[in-house]
Amino acid sequence: MSALTDTRDMSTINVSPKQSEEATEVSRRFTEVDPKDLRIRIESTSGEVVTLPENLNDLLQTVLRLAASGREIGLTHRSKALTSVEAAQMLGISRPTLIKMVAAGEIPSHKVGSHNRFLRADLEQFAERRADAERAAFNAFRDLEEALDRE
C-alpha cells in the first residue's frame, strides 16, 4: 500500500555529531537491559523526578535510535480522519471510485456536514483486505494453471 506523505506539517531535527554520539551510547545501553525492565526517568535540577510511561519509553527509544544514526529526523503529525481526496490518494484509486465503494459499503466513512471523512485505520484495513484478496486470487489462478499443465 502506498502511504500518503504530506511534508507541509513536517518538522526536521538536525542531529549534531555530539548528539548522535550521545544517542549512540544511550541506545547501546538499551540493548543491555530487557525492554520490559527499562524505565526512563527525567530528573530536574531541583530533584523532581518523572518516570515515563512504557509507551513513551518506546517512543523515546525510537527517537534516540534515529538520532544515533546521525541523520536528520523528520517528525510529522497525521490526521486520523482523511478527506475523500486524501483517502483516494492513499489507496491509489480515483475519488469517484472511492465514493462508489463507500456507497456499496466496501469502505466505511462518516459525514462531517455533507463531506465524507475516512479513518486512516479503516483505510489501512481495507487496503490489507484488498491485498489479501488479490494474493488469494493470484494463488488460485496459479493453482489452476498448474493443474491444467499436469493434464
mmCIF file of C-alpha atoms in Angstrom:
data_model
loop_
_atom_site.group_PDB
_atom_site.id
_atom_site.type_symbol
_atom_site.label_atom_id
_atom_site.label_comp_id
_atom_site.label_asym_id
_atom_site.label_seq_id
_atom_site.Cartn_x
_atom_site.Cartn_y
_atom_site.Cartn_z
ATOM 1 C CA MET A 1 0.000 0.000 0.000
ATOM 2 C CA SER A 2 1.337 3.442 -0.817
ATOM 3 C CA ALA A 3 1.216 5.878 2.031
ATOM 4 C CA LEU A 4 0.180 9.485 1.700
ATOM 5 C CA THR A 5 3.025 11.733 2.780
ATOM 6 C CA ASP A 6 2.397 15.405 3.394
ATOM 7 C CA THR A 7 5.566 17.340 4.147
ATOM 8 C CA ARG A 8 3.838 20.664 4.845
ATOM 9 C CA ASP A 9 3.478 19.838 8.535
ATOM 10 C CA MET A 10 6.879 18.216 8.957
ATOM 11 C CA SER A 11 9.429 19.399 11.477
ATOM 12 C CA THR A 12 13.045 18.476 10.934
ATOM 13 C CA ILE A 13 15.522 17.963 13.749
ATOM 14 C CA ASN A 14 19.146 18.409 12.766
ATOM 15 C CA VAL A 15 21.190 15.982 14.864
ATOM 16 C CA SER A 16 24.642 17.297 15.769
ATOM 17 C CA PRO A 17 27.618 14.921 15.847
ATOM 18 C CA LYS A 18 27.725 15.249 19.668
ATOM 19 C CA GLN A 19 24.013 14.425 19.958
ATOM 20 C CA SER A 20 24.481 11.440 17.656
ATOM 21 C CA GLU A 21 27.393 10.200 19.761
ATOM 22 C CA GLU A 22 25.402 10.564 22.986
ATOM 23 C CA ALA A 23 22.336 8.916 21.443
ATOM 24 C CA THR A 24 24.517 6.004 20.286
ATOM 25 C CA GLU A 25 25.800 5.490 23.825
ATOM 26 C CA VAL A 26 22.317 5.628 25.345
ATOM 27 C CA SER A 27 20.907 3.313 22.633
ATOM 28 C CA ARG A 28 23.722 0.846 23.308
ATOM 29 C CA ARG A 29 22.633 0.719 26.924
ATOM 30 C CA PHE A 30 19.073 -0.103 25.827
ATOM 31 C CA THR A 31 20.377 -3.373 24.401
ATOM 32 C CA GLU A 32 21.931 -4.273 27.760
ATOM 33 C CA VAL A 33 18.569 -4.180 29.547
ATOM 34 C CA ASP A 34 15.409 -6.157 28.879
ATOM 35 C CA PRO A 35 12.983 -3.594 27.381
ATOM 36 C CA LYS A 36 10.287 -4.660 29.859
ATOM 37 C CA ASP A 37 12.625 -3.757 32.724
ATOM 38 C CA LEU A 38 13.638 -0.401 31.283
ATOM 39 C CA ARG A 39 12.198 2.732 32.873
ATOM 40 C CA ILE A 40 13.234 6.167 31.688
ATOM 41 C CA ARG A 41 13.322 8.813 34.386
ATOM 42 C CA ILE A 42 13.660 12.537 33.939
ATOM 43 C CA GLU A 43 15.074 14.447 36.876
ATOM 44 C CA SER A 44 15.028 18.215 37.229
ATOM 45 C CA THR A 45 17.842 20.169 38.858
ATOM 46 C CA SER A 46 15.522 20.694 41.850
ATOM 47 C CA GLY A 47 15.282 16.918 42.301
ATOM 48 C CA GLU A 48 11.782 16.436 40.900
ATOM 49 C CA VAL A 49 11.560 13.056 39.133
ATOM 50 C CA VAL A 50 9.171 11.933 36.400
ATOM 51 C CA THR A 51 9.150 8.306 35.253
ATOM 52 C CA LEU A 52 7.904 7.951 31.701
ATOM 53 C CA PRO A 53 5.062 5.515 30.998
ATOM 54 C CA GLU A 54 6.003 2.433 28.945
ATOM 55 C CA ASN A 55 4.518 3.768 25.692
ATOM 56 C CA LEU A 56 6.586 6.941 25.958
ATOM 57 C CA ASN A 57 9.646 4.811 26.733
ATOM 58 C CA ASP A 58 9.194 3.096 23.365
ATOM 59 C CA LEU A 59 8.759 6.425 21.589
ATOM 60 C CA LEU A 60 11.831 7.947 23.191
ATOM 61 C CA GLN A 61 13.928 4.860 22.437
ATOM 62 C CA THR A 62 12.912 5.080 18.774
ATOM 63 C CA VAL A 63 13.862 8.759 18.599
ATOM 64 C CA LEU A 64 17.213 8.064 20.266
ATOM 65 C CA ARG A 65 17.983 5.245 17.820
ATOM 66 C CA LEU A 66 17.178 7.560 14.927
ATOM 67 C CA ALA A 67 19.382 10.274 16.436
ATOM 68 C CA ALA A 68 22.196 7.740 16.804
ATOM 69 C CA SER A 69 22.185 7.333 13.011
ATOM 70 C CA GLY A 70 23.431 10.932 12.736
ATOM 71 C CA ARG A 71 20.883 11.810 10.081
ATOM 72 C CA GLU A 72 18.144 14.412 10.251
ATOM 73 C CA ILE A 73 14.955 13.283 11.922
ATOM 74 C CA GLY A 74 11.650 14.309 10.363
ATOM 75 C CA LEU A 75 8.553 14.467 12.551
ATOM 76 C CA THR A 76 5.059 14.980 11.280
ATOM 77 C CA HIS A 77 1.567 14.719 12.601
ATOM 78 C CA ARG A 78 -1.052 12.877 10.624
ATOM 79 C CA SER A 79 -4.738 13.334 10.990
ATOM 80 C CA LYS A 80 -6.723 10.224 11.903
ATOM 81 C CA ALA A 81 -9.550 11.372 9.630
ATOM 82 C CA LEU A 82 -8.894 11.956 5.941
ATOM 83 C CA THR A 83 -10.861 13.749 3.259
ATOM 84 C CA SER A 84 -12.084 11.790 0.252
ATOM 85 C CA VAL A 85 -9.247 13.209 -1.864
ATOM 86 C CA GLU A 86 -6.626 12.153 0.702
ATOM 87 C CA ALA A 87 -8.246 8.722 1.142
ATOM 88 C CA ALA A 88 -8.334 8.116 -2.618
ATOM 89 C CA GLN A 89 -4.662 9.107 -2.903
ATOM 90 C CA MET A 90 -3.727 6.812 -0.031
ATOM 91 C CA LEU A 91 -5.489 3.859 -1.659
ATOM 92 C CA GLY A 92 -4.249 4.684 -5.150
ATOM 93 C CA ILE A 93 -7.746 4.959 -6.614
ATOM 94 C CA SER A 94 -9.807 7.791 -8.048
ATOM 95 C CA ARG A 95 -12.133 9.802 -5.848
ATOM 96 C CA PRO A 96 -15.242 8.707 -7.841
ATOM 97 C CA THR A 97 -14.213 5.050 -7.369
ATOM 98 C CA LEU A 98 -13.795 5.672 -3.646
ATOM 99 C CA ILE A 99 -17.258 7.213 -3.384
ATOM 100 C CA LYS A 100 -18.758 4.225 -5.276
ATOM 101 C CA MET A 101 -17.041 1.857 -2.842
ATOM 102 C CA VAL A 102 -18.443 3.837 0.103
ATOM 103 C CA ALA A 103 -21.938 3.645 -1.397
ATOM 104 C CA ALA A 104 -21.510 -0.127 -1.849
ATOM 105 C CA GLY A 105 -20.481 -0.472 1.800
ATOM 106 C CA GLU A 106 -16.954 -1.652 0.976
ATOM 107 C CA ILE A 107 -15.223 1.213 2.787
ATOM 108 C CA PRO A 108 -16.553 2.805 5.971
ATOM 109 C CA SER A 109 -16.825 6.556 6.256
ATOM 110 C CA HIS A 110 -18.622 9.156 8.306
ATOM 111 C CA LYS A 111 -20.086 12.526 7.409
ATOM 112 C CA VAL A 112 -18.841 15.881 8.579
ATOM 113 C CA GLY A 113 -21.525 18.180 7.282
ATOM 114 C CA SER A 114 -22.032 16.981 3.725
ATOM 115 C CA HIS A 115 -18.473 15.668 3.310
ATOM 116 C CA ASN A 116 -17.203 12.114 3.751
ATOM 117 C CA ARG A 117 -14.349 11.538 6.167
ATOM 118 C CA PHE A 118 -12.332 8.346 6.441
ATOM 119 C CA LEU A 119 -10.415 6.958 9.395
ATOM 120 C CA ARG A 120 -6.833 6.115 8.478
ATOM 121 C CA ALA A 121 -7.090 2.776 10.330
ATOM 122 C CA ASP A 122 -10.192 1.799 8.299
ATOM 123 C CA LEU A 123 -8.375 2.597 5.051
ATOM 124 C CA GLU A 124 -5.316 0.598 6.110
ATOM 125 C CA GLN A 125 -7.536 -2.385 6.976
ATOM 126 C CA PHE A 126 -9.350 -2.107 3.637
ATOM 127 C CA ALA A 127 -6.052 -1.957 1.742
ATOM 128 C CA GLU A 128 -4.803 -5.025 3.618
ATOM 129 C CA ARG A 129 -8.012 -6.964 2.868
ATOM 130 C CA ARG A 130 -7.782 -5.968 -0.784
ATOM 131 C CA ALA A 131 -4.139 -7.082 -0.979
ATOM 132 C CA ASP A 132 -5.038 -10.404 0.691
ATOM 133 C CA ALA A 133 -7.867 -10.950 -1.809
ATOM 134 C CA GLU A 134 -5.550 -10.168 -4.730
ATOM 135 C CA ARG A 135 -2.960 -12.640 -3.417
ATOM 136 C CA ALA A 136 -5.635 -15.312 -2.963
ATOM 137 C CA ALA A 137 -6.930 -14.749 -6.498
ATOM 138 C CA PHE A 138 -3.420 -14.940 -7.906
ATOM 139 C CA ASN A 139 -2.702 -18.155 -5.981
ATOM 140 C CA ALA A 140 -5.976 -19.702 -7.181
ATOM 141 C CA PHE A 141 -5.130 -18.776 -10.777
ATOM 142 C CA ARG A 142 -1.619 -20.205 -10.401
ATOM 143 C CA ASP A 143 -3.008 -23.437 -8.921
ATOM 144 C CA LEU A 144 -5.492 -23.734 -11.795
ATOM 145 C CA GLU A 145 -2.750 -23.144 -14.334
ATOM 146 C CA GLU A 146 -0.551 -25.810 -12.707
ATOM 147 C CA ALA A 147 -3.466 -28.272 -12.668
ATOM 148 C CA LEU A 148 -4.109 -27.663 -16.381
ATOM 149 C CA ASP A 149 -0.418 -28.150 -17.155
ATOM 150 C CA ARG A 150 -0.479 -31.566 -15.448
ATOM 151 C CA GLU A 151 -3.403 -32.755 -17.602
#
